[in-house]
PDB file of C-alpha atoms in Angstrom:
ATOM      1  CA  MET A 201      71.272 100.218  79.649  1.00  0.00           C
ATOM      2  CA  LYS A 202      72.788 100.027  76.154  1.00  0.00           C
ATOM      3  CA  LEU A 203      70.157  97.487  75.121  1.00  0.00           C
ATOM      4  CA  GLU A 204      67.439  99.816  76.421  1.00  0.00           C
ATOM      5  CA  ILE A 205      68.846 102.727  74.404  1.00  0.00           C
ATOM      6  CA  LEU A 206      69.071 100.576  71.283  1.00  0.00           C
ATOM      7  CA  ALA A 207      65.459  99.416  71.763  1.00  0.00           C
ATOM      8  CA  LYS A 208      64.250 102.992  72.079  1.00  0.00           C
ATOM      9  CA  THR A 209      66.227 104.010  68.993  1.00  0.00           C
ATOM     10  CA  ASP A 210      64.829 101.108  66.974  1.00  0.00           C
ATOM     11  CA  GLY A 211      61.310 102.006  68.149  1.00  0.00           C
ATOM     12  CA  ARG A 212      61.701 105.632  67.048  1.00  0.00           C
ATOM     13  CA  ASN A 213      63.106 104.572  63.688  1.00  0.00           C
ATOM     14  CA  LEU A 214      60.192 102.191  63.108  1.00  0.00           C
ATOM     15  CA  GLN A 215      57.701 104.908  64.023  1.00  0.00           C
ATOM     16  CA  LYS A 216      59.344 107.315  61.572  1.00  0.00           C
ATOM     17  CA  THR A 217      59.178 104.655  58.850  1.00  0.00           C
ATOM     18  CA  ILE A 218      55.453 104.136  59.432  1.00  0.00           C
ATOM     19  CA  ILE A 219      54.798 107.900  59.495  1.00  0.00           C
ATOM     20  CA  SER A 220      56.654 108.182  56.179  1.00  0.00           C
ATOM     21  CA  LYS A 221      54.529 105.368  54.709  1.00  0.00           C
ATOM     22  CA  ILE A 222      51.302 107.025  55.914  1.00  0.00           C
ATOM     23  CA  ARG A 223      52.405 110.262  54.231  1.00  0.00           C
ATOM     24  CA  ASP A 224      53.172 108.360  51.013  1.00  0.00           C
ATOM     25  CA  HIS A 225      49.745 106.696  51.135  1.00  0.00           C
ATOM     26  CA  ILE A 226      48.014 110.064  51.558  1.00  0.00           C
ATOM     27  CA  ASN A 227      49.924 111.500  48.599  1.00  0.00           C
ATOM     28  CA  LEU A 228      49.486 108.415  46.390  1.00  0.00           C
ATOM     29  CA  LYS A 229      45.730 108.311  46.984  1.00  0.00           C
ATOM     30  CA  ASN A 230      45.433 112.109  46.725  1.00  0.00           C
ATOM     31  CA  LEU A 231      43.622 112.195  50.053  1.00  0.00           C
ATOM     32  CA  GLU A 232      42.284 115.590  51.052  1.00  0.00           C
ATOM     33  CA  PRO A 233      41.151 117.114  54.374  1.00  0.00           C
ATOM     34  CA  GLY A 234      38.277 115.021  55.740  1.00  0.00           C
ATOM     35  CA  ASP A 235      39.172 111.888  53.751  1.00  0.00           C
ATOM     36  CA  LYS A 236      39.367 108.643  55.673  1.00  0.00           C
ATOM     37  CA  LEU A 237      42.484 106.516  56.066  1.00  0.00           C
ATOM     38  CA  PRO A 238      42.357 102.708  55.909  1.00  0.00           C
ATOM     39  CA  SER A 239      41.829 100.959  59.250  1.00  0.00           C
ATOM     40  CA  GLU A 240      44.733 100.232  61.585  1.00  0.00           C
ATOM     41  CA  ARG A 241      44.439  96.547  60.665  1.00  0.00           C
ATOM     42  CA  MET A 242      44.673  97.263  56.942  1.00  0.00           C
ATOM     43  CA  LEU A 243      47.608  99.639  57.396  1.00  0.00           C
ATOM     44  CA  SER A 244      49.445  97.143  59.629  1.00  0.00           C
ATOM     45  CA  GLU A 245      49.060  94.447  56.935  1.00  0.00           C
ATOM     46  CA  LYS A 246      50.073  96.864  54.188  1.00  0.00           C
ATOM     47  CA  PHE A 247      53.199  98.047  56.060  1.00  0.00           C
ATOM     48  CA  GLY A 248      54.098  94.665  57.587  1.00  0.00           C
ATOM     49  CA  VAL A 249      54.014  95.933  61.186  1.00  0.00           C
ATOM     50  CA  THR A 250      51.785  95.435  64.230  1.00  0.00           C
ATOM     51  CA  ARG A 251      48.575  97.349  64.817  1.00  0.00           C
ATOM     52  CA  SER A 252      50.070  98.901  67.944  1.00  0.00           C
ATOM     53  CA  ASN A 253      52.966 100.231  65.819  1.00  0.00           C
ATOM     54  CA  VAL A 254      50.467 101.839  63.443  1.00  0.00           C
ATOM     55  CA  ARG A 255      48.438 103.204  66.364  1.00  0.00           C
ATOM     56  CA  ASP A 256      51.524 104.850  67.880  1.00  0.00           C
ATOM     57  CA  ALA A 257      52.392 106.522  64.565  1.00  0.00           C
ATOM     58  CA  ILE A 258      48.818 107.764  64.101  1.00  0.00           C
ATOM     59  CA  GLN A 259      48.775 109.151  67.651  1.00  0.00           C
ATOM     60  CA  LYS A 260      52.000 111.015  66.910  1.00  0.00           C
ATOM     61  CA  LEU A 261      50.440 112.603  63.814  1.00  0.00           C
ATOM     62  CA  GLU A 262      47.297 113.371  65.822  1.00  0.00           C
ATOM     63  CA  PHE A 263      49.435 115.120  68.439  1.00  0.00           C
ATOM     64  CA  TYR A 264      50.680 117.495  65.741  1.00  0.00           C
ATOM     65  CA  GLY A 265      47.170 118.005  64.371  1.00  0.00           C
ATOM     66  CA  LEU A 266      47.724 116.229  61.032  1.00  0.00           C
ATOM     67  CA  LEU A 267      45.263 113.389  61.579  1.00  0.00           C
ATOM     68  CA  GLU A 268      42.016 113.157  63.504  1.00  0.00           C
ATOM     69  CA  SER A 269      40.560 109.967  64.964  1.00  0.00           C
ATOM     70  CA  LYS A 270      36.832 109.735  65.575  1.00  0.00           C
ATOM     71  CA  PRO A 271      35.380 106.975  67.800  1.00  0.00           C
ATOM     72  CA  GLN A 272      33.583 104.250  65.808  1.00  0.00           C
ATOM     73  CA  SER A 273      34.356 106.141  62.593  1.00  0.00           C
ATOM     74  CA  GLY A 274      38.077 105.874  61.921  1.00  0.00           C
ATOM     75  CA  THR A 275      41.031 108.147  61.246  1.00  0.00           C
ATOM     76  CA  PHE A 276      40.765 111.139  58.924  1.00  0.00           C
ATOM     77  CA  VAL A 277      43.099 113.646  57.308  1.00  0.00           C
ATOM     78  CA  ALA A 278      42.906 116.870  59.299  1.00  0.00           C
ATOM     79  CA  ASN A 279      41.898 120.204  57.830  1.00  0.00           C
ATOM     80  CA  ILE A 280      45.305 121.112  56.475  1.00  0.00           C
ATOM     81  CA  GLY A 281      46.599 121.468  52.917  1.00  0.00           C
ATOM     82  CA  VAL A 282      48.800 118.804  51.353  1.00  0.00           C
ATOM     83  CA  ILE A 283      51.835 121.113  50.999  1.00  0.00           C
ATOM     84  CA  ALA A 284      51.710 122.137  54.657  1.00  0.00           C
ATOM     85  CA  MET A 285      51.122 118.537  55.722  1.00  0.00           C
ATOM     86  CA  ASN A 286      54.113 117.201  53.778  1.00  0.00           C
ATOM     87  CA  GLY A 287      56.305 119.981  55.154  1.00  0.00           C
ATOM     88  CA  MET A 288      55.241 119.290  58.737  1.00  0.00           C
ATOM     89  CA  ILE A 289      55.714 115.538  58.383  1.00  0.00           C
ATOM     90  CA  ASP A 290      59.215 116.132  56.986  1.00  0.00           C
ATOM     91  CA  ASP A 291      59.940 118.214  60.092  1.00  0.00           C
ATOM     92  CA  ILE A 292      58.512 115.503  62.362  1.00  0.00           C
ATOM     93  CA  LEU A 293      60.719 112.889  60.715  1.00  0.00           C
ATOM     94  CA  ARG A 294      63.762 115.073  61.368  1.00  0.00           C
ATOM     95  CA  LEU A 295      62.904 115.558  65.033  1.00  0.00           C
ATOM     96  CA  GLU A 296      65.323 114.091  67.515  1.00  0.00           C
ATOM     97  CA  GLU A 297      64.559 112.969  71.061  1.00  0.00           C
ATOM     98  CA  PRO A 298      65.143 116.087  73.179  1.00  0.00           C
ATOM     99  CA  GLY A 299      68.215 115.995  75.393  1.00  0.00           C
ATOM    100  CA  PHE A 300      67.965 116.748  79.103  1.00  0.00           C
ATOM    101  CA  LYS A 301      69.682 120.101  78.736  1.00  0.00           C
ATOM    102  CA  SER A 302      67.201 121.243  76.065  1.00  0.00           C
ATOM    103  CA  LEU A 303      64.301 120.175  78.312  1.00  0.00           C
ATOM    104  CA  VAL A 304      65.704 122.238  81.192  1.00  0.00           C
ATOM    105  CA  GLU A 305      66.262 125.213  78.895  1.00  0.00           C
ATOM    106  CA  THR A 306      62.667 124.962  77.663  1.00  0.00           C
ATOM    107  CA  ARG A 307      61.461 124.785  81.243  1.00  0.00           C
ATOM    108  CA  ILE A 308      63.326 128.005  82.112  1.00  0.00           C
ATOM    109  CA  LEU A 309      61.890 129.875  79.132  1.00  0.00           C
ATOM    110  CA  LEU A 310      58.357 128.654  79.863  1.00  0.00           C
ATOM    111  CA  GLU A 311      58.426 129.384  83.578  1.00  0.00           C
ATOM    112  CA  LEU A 312      59.670 132.949  83.221  1.00  0.00           C
ATOM    113  CA  LYS A 313      56.466 133.528  81.247  1.00  0.00           C
ATOM    114  CA  THR A 314      54.077 131.444  83.338  1.00  0.00           C
ATOM    115  CA  VAL A 315      55.172 133.022  86.632  1.00  0.00           C
ATOM    116  CA  ARG A 316      54.388 136.520  85.308  1.00  0.00           C
ATOM    117  CA  LEU A 317      50.957 135.392  84.121  1.00  0.00           C
ATOM    118  CA  ALA A 318      50.336 133.537  87.382  1.00  0.00           C
ATOM    119  CA  ALA A 319      51.011 136.738  89.343  1.00  0.00           C
ATOM    120  CA  LEU A 320      48.394 138.519  87.242  1.00  0.00           C
ATOM    121  CA  ARG A 321      45.778 135.763  87.055  1.00  0.00           C
ATOM    122  CA  ARG A 322      46.096 133.608  90.174  1.00  0.00           C
ATOM    123  CA  THR A 323      43.046 132.821  92.275  1.00  0.00           C
ATOM    124  CA  GLU A 324      42.779 131.987  95.955  1.00  0.00           C
ATOM    125  CA  GLU A 325      42.404 128.336  94.968  1.00  0.00           C
ATOM    126  CA  ASP A 326      45.666 128.567  92.986  1.00  0.00           C
ATOM    127  CA  LEU A 327      47.427 130.007  96.023  1.00  0.00           C
ATOM    128  CA  LYS A 328      46.114 127.145  98.140  1.00  0.00           C
ATOM    129  CA  THR A 329      47.453 124.555  95.663  1.00  0.00           C
ATOM    130  CA  MET A 330      50.860 126.270  95.559  1.00  0.00           C
ATOM    131  CA  LYS A 331      50.973 126.449  99.354  1.00  0.00           C
ATOM    132  CA  GLU A 332      50.231 122.731  99.675  1.00  0.00           C
ATOM    133  CA  ALA A 333      52.986 121.851  97.178  1.00  0.00           C
ATOM    134  CA  LEU A 334      55.329 124.237  98.970  1.00  0.00           C
ATOM    135  CA  GLU A 335      54.665 122.599 102.345  1.00  0.00           C
ATOM    136  CA  ALA A 336      55.133 119.115 100.884  1.00  0.00           C
ATOM    137  CA  TYR A 337      58.507 120.197  99.466  1.00  0.00           C
ATOM    138  CA  ASN A 338      59.551 121.748 102.781  1.00  0.00           C
ATOM    139  CA  GLN A 339      58.706 118.576 104.729  1.00  0.00           C
ATOM    140  CA  LYS A 340      60.739 116.389 102.382  1.00  0.00           C
ATOM    141  CA  VAL A 341      63.762 118.721 102.491  1.00  0.00           C
ATOM    142  CA  ILE A 342      63.695 119.092 106.284  1.00  0.00           C
ATOM    143  CA  ALA A 343      63.504 115.281 106.571  1.00  0.00           C
ATOM    144  CA  GLY A 344      66.541 115.003 104.306  1.00  0.00           C
ATOM    145  CA  GLU A 345      64.552 113.196 101.598  1.00  0.00           C
ATOM    146  CA  ASP A 346      64.568 113.668  97.823  1.00  0.00           C
ATOM    147  CA  ALA A 347      62.072 116.421  96.925  1.00  0.00           C
ATOM    148  CA  VAL A 348      62.423 116.702  93.142  1.00  0.00           C
ATOM    149  CA  GLN A 349      58.822 115.673  92.504  1.00  0.00           C
ATOM    150  CA  GLU A 350      57.425 118.073  95.122  1.00  0.00           C
ATOM    151  CA  ASP A 351      59.589 120.837  93.658  1.00  0.00           C
ATOM    152  CA  LEU A 352      58.144 120.311  90.191  1.00  0.00           C
ATOM    153  CA  LEU A 353      54.585 120.033  91.560  1.00  0.00           C
ATOM    154  CA  PHE A 354      55.009 123.543  92.935  1.00  0.00           C
ATOM    155  CA  HIS A 355      56.103 124.774  89.528  1.00  0.00           C
ATOM    156  CA  LEU A 356      53.237 122.953  87.812  1.00  0.00           C
ATOM    157  CA  ALA A 357      50.833 124.731  90.165  1.00  0.00           C
ATOM    158  CA  ILE A 358      52.288 128.027  88.959  1.00  0.00           C
ATOM    159  CA  ALA A 359      51.852 126.957  85.325  1.00  0.00           C
ATOM    160  CA  LYS A 360      48.216 126.085  86.001  1.00  0.00           C
ATOM    161  CA  ALA A 361      47.661 129.485  87.638  1.00  0.00           C
ATOM    162  CA  SER A 362      48.921 131.206  84.476  1.00  0.00           C
ATOM    163  CA  ARG A 363      45.614 130.265  82.824  1.00  0.00           C
ATOM    164  CA  ASN A 364      47.478 129.563  79.575  1.00  0.00           C
ATOM    165  CA  SER A 365      46.532 126.007  78.651  1.00  0.00           C
ATOM    166  CA  THR A 366      49.199 125.710  75.939  1.00  0.00           C
ATOM    167  CA  MET A 367      52.092 126.579  78.247  1.00  0.00           C
ATOM    168  CA  ASN A 368      50.572 124.430  80.980  1.00  0.00           C
ATOM    169  CA  ASN A 369      50.395 121.487  78.555  1.00  0.00           C
ATOM    170  CA  PHE A 370      54.027 121.990  77.566  1.00  0.00           C
ATOM    171  CA  MET A 371      55.030 121.914  81.222  1.00  0.00           C
ATOM    172  CA  LEU A 372      53.061 118.703  81.775  1.00  0.00           C
ATOM    173  CA  LEU A 373      54.725 117.216  78.696  1.00  0.00           C
ATOM    174  CA  ILE A 374      58.327 117.836  79.733  1.00  0.00           C
ATOM    175  CA  THR A 375      58.035 117.419  83.511  1.00  0.00           C
ATOM    176  CA  PRO A 376      58.115 113.568  83.678  1.00  0.00           C
ATOM    177  CA  LYS A 377      61.367 113.441  81.672  1.00  0.00           C
ATOM    178  CA  ILE A 378      62.897 116.126  83.877  1.00  0.00           C
ATOM    179  CA  ILE A 379      61.945 114.209  87.036  1.00  0.00           C
ATOM    180  CA  THR A 380      63.478 110.947  85.796  1.00  0.00           C
ATOM    181  CA  ASN A 381      66.732 112.606  84.703  1.00  0.00           C
ATOM    182  CA  PHE A 382      67.311 115.228  87.401  1.00  0.00           C
ATOM    183  CA  GLU A 383      69.332 112.970  89.699  1.00  0.00           C
ATOM    184  CA  LYS A 384      71.026 111.224  86.779  1.00  0.00           C
ATOM    185  CA  TYR A 385      72.662 114.420  85.550  1.00  0.00           C
ATOM    186  CA  HIS A 386      73.476 115.773  89.012  1.00  0.00           C
ATOM    187  CA  VAL A 387      72.176 119.219  88.077  1.00  0.00           C
ATOM    188  CA  CYS A 388      71.742 120.596  91.571  1.00  0.00           C
ATOM    189  CA  ASP A 389      73.717 119.955  94.719  1.00  0.00           C
ATOM    190  CA  LYS A 390      71.485 118.426  97.393  1.00  0.00           C
ATOM    191  CA  ASN A 391      72.782 121.073  99.790  1.00  0.00           C
ATOM    192  CA  LEU A 392      70.853 123.664  97.762  1.00  0.00           C
ATOM    193  CA  ALA A 393      67.505 122.118  98.713  1.00  0.00           C
ATOM    194  CA  ASN A 394      67.241 124.250 101.870  1.00  0.00           C
ATOM    195  CA  GLN A 395      67.959 127.344  99.801  1.00  0.00           C
ATOM    196  CA  GLY A 396      65.137 126.217  97.526  1.00  0.00           C
ATOM    197  CA  ILE A 397      62.676 126.583 100.401  1.00  0.00           C
ATOM    198  CA  GLU A 398      63.451 130.301 100.733  1.00  0.00           C
ATOM    199  CA  GLU A 399      63.376 130.806  96.964  1.00  0.00           C
ATOM    200  CA  HIS A 400      60.004 129.069  96.635  1.00  0.00           C
ATOM    201  CA  ILE A 401      58.547 131.207  99.396  1.00  0.00           C
ATOM    202  CA  ALA A 402      59.817 134.362  97.659  1.00  0.00           C
ATOM    203  CA  ILE A 403      58.183 133.285  94.378  1.00  0.00           C
ATOM    204  CA  TYR A 404      54.943 132.404  96.170  1.00  0.00           C
ATOM    205  CA  GLU A 405      54.809 135.751  97.985  1.00  0.00           C
ATOM    206  CA  ALA A 406      55.397 137.671  94.735  1.00  0.00           C
ATOM    207  CA  ILE A 407      52.560 135.780  93.037  1.00  0.00           C
ATOM    208  CA  LYS A 408      50.330 136.304  96.063  1.00  0.00           C
ATOM    209  CA  SER A 409      51.095 140.050  95.926  1.00  0.00           C
ATOM    210  CA  GLN A 410      50.272 140.006  92.203  1.00  0.00           C
ATOM    211  CA  ASP A 411      53.620 141.564  91.298  1.00  0.00           C
ATOM    212  CA  PRO A 412      54.597 140.038  87.898  1.00  0.00           C
ATOM    213  CA  LYS A 413      57.948 141.841  87.647  1.00  0.00           C
ATOM    214  CA  LEU A 414      59.057 140.669  91.087  1.00  0.00           C
ATOM    215  CA  ALA A 415      57.725 137.164  90.462  1.00  0.00           C
ATOM    216  CA  LYS A 416      59.815 136.876  87.283  1.00  0.00           C
ATOM    217  CA  GLN A 417      62.933 138.127  89.073  1.00  0.00           C
ATOM    218  CA  LYS A 418      62.468 135.692  91.948  1.00  0.00           C
ATOM    219  CA  MET A 419      62.056 132.856  89.452  1.00  0.00           C
ATOM    220  CA  LYS A 420      65.277 133.923  87.696  1.00  0.00           C
ATOM    221  CA  ASP A 421      67.053 133.902  91.051  1.00  0.00           C
ATOM    222  CA  HIS A 422      65.690 130.422  91.698  1.00  0.00           C
ATOM    223  CA  PHE A 423      66.998 129.221  88.319  1.00  0.00           C
ATOM    224  CA  ASN A 424      70.532 130.493  88.937  1.00  0.00           C
ATOM    225  CA  VAL A 425      72.031 126.992  89.086  1.00  0.00           C
ATOM    226  CA  LEU A 426      70.042 125.821  86.053  1.00  0.00           C
ATOM    227  CA  TYR A 427      71.317 128.847  84.096  1.00  0.00           C
ATOM    228  CA  GLN A 428      74.862 127.796  84.933  1.00  0.00           C
ATOM    229  CA  TYR A 429      74.098 124.231  83.846  1.00  0.00           C
ATOM    230  CA  CYS A 430      72.498 125.196  80.498  1.00  0.00           C
ATOM    231  CA  TYR A 431      74.709 128.096  79.478  1.00  0.00           C
ATOM    232  CA  ASN A 432      77.998 127.345  81.281  1.00  0.00           C
ATOM    233  CA  ILE A 433      77.737 130.630  83.175  1.00  0.00           C
ATOM    234  CA  LYS A 434      80.190 131.011  86.017  1.00  0.00           C
ATOM    235  CA  LYS A 435      78.548 131.661  89.362  1.00  0.00           C
ATOM    236  CA  SER A 436      78.837 135.286  90.356  1.00  0.00           C
ATOM    237  CA  SER A 437      80.471 136.025  93.686  1.00  0.00           C
TER     238      SER A 437
END
């Protein structure tokens, strides 16, 4: 496990080094929005790293909208000024890998918004998708099996029903890390799974009734244990 952590840390440090070198190249060559970067092969030779290392760094900068890759054409500086670009890259270089608690906190904040929007915007097809995820969760819980993935699929269905692609994308981004770490951090007692069935149904019914205020409250009730985990809140009697 320690070797795995060290490998991940070394990988992140290398990526940050390459991102820093790409920024320096852009500044040194006075590249402007729309200007083309050297090929991945040329950059890998220039920086003394592999092409896959360069590709990963470019994809990271693409994710934040600082570079743009065009098939059969190459990679270009995005339509953003040099001052803003340097500032954003500095922020990217300072970013740390999010801890599990921060991911859970982000999930809470996102879902209190998405559930309200889902109650206002849901379609019959959305309700069908939620119902299917709900039934899959129920079957796993009743069978005494782990249902973390089915639980999160239900919540992803709600995010999709919100019709806000940005919040939906954020949910899709953080969900895999939450799934892989949920058991590791022992966030929720397995005995609470049956309670989760009732809470999910209450959320579903509020969305079905198109009652955003009630939907938000039912989601807050459902997140009671997560609130305690994130904010060290003592459970109310």
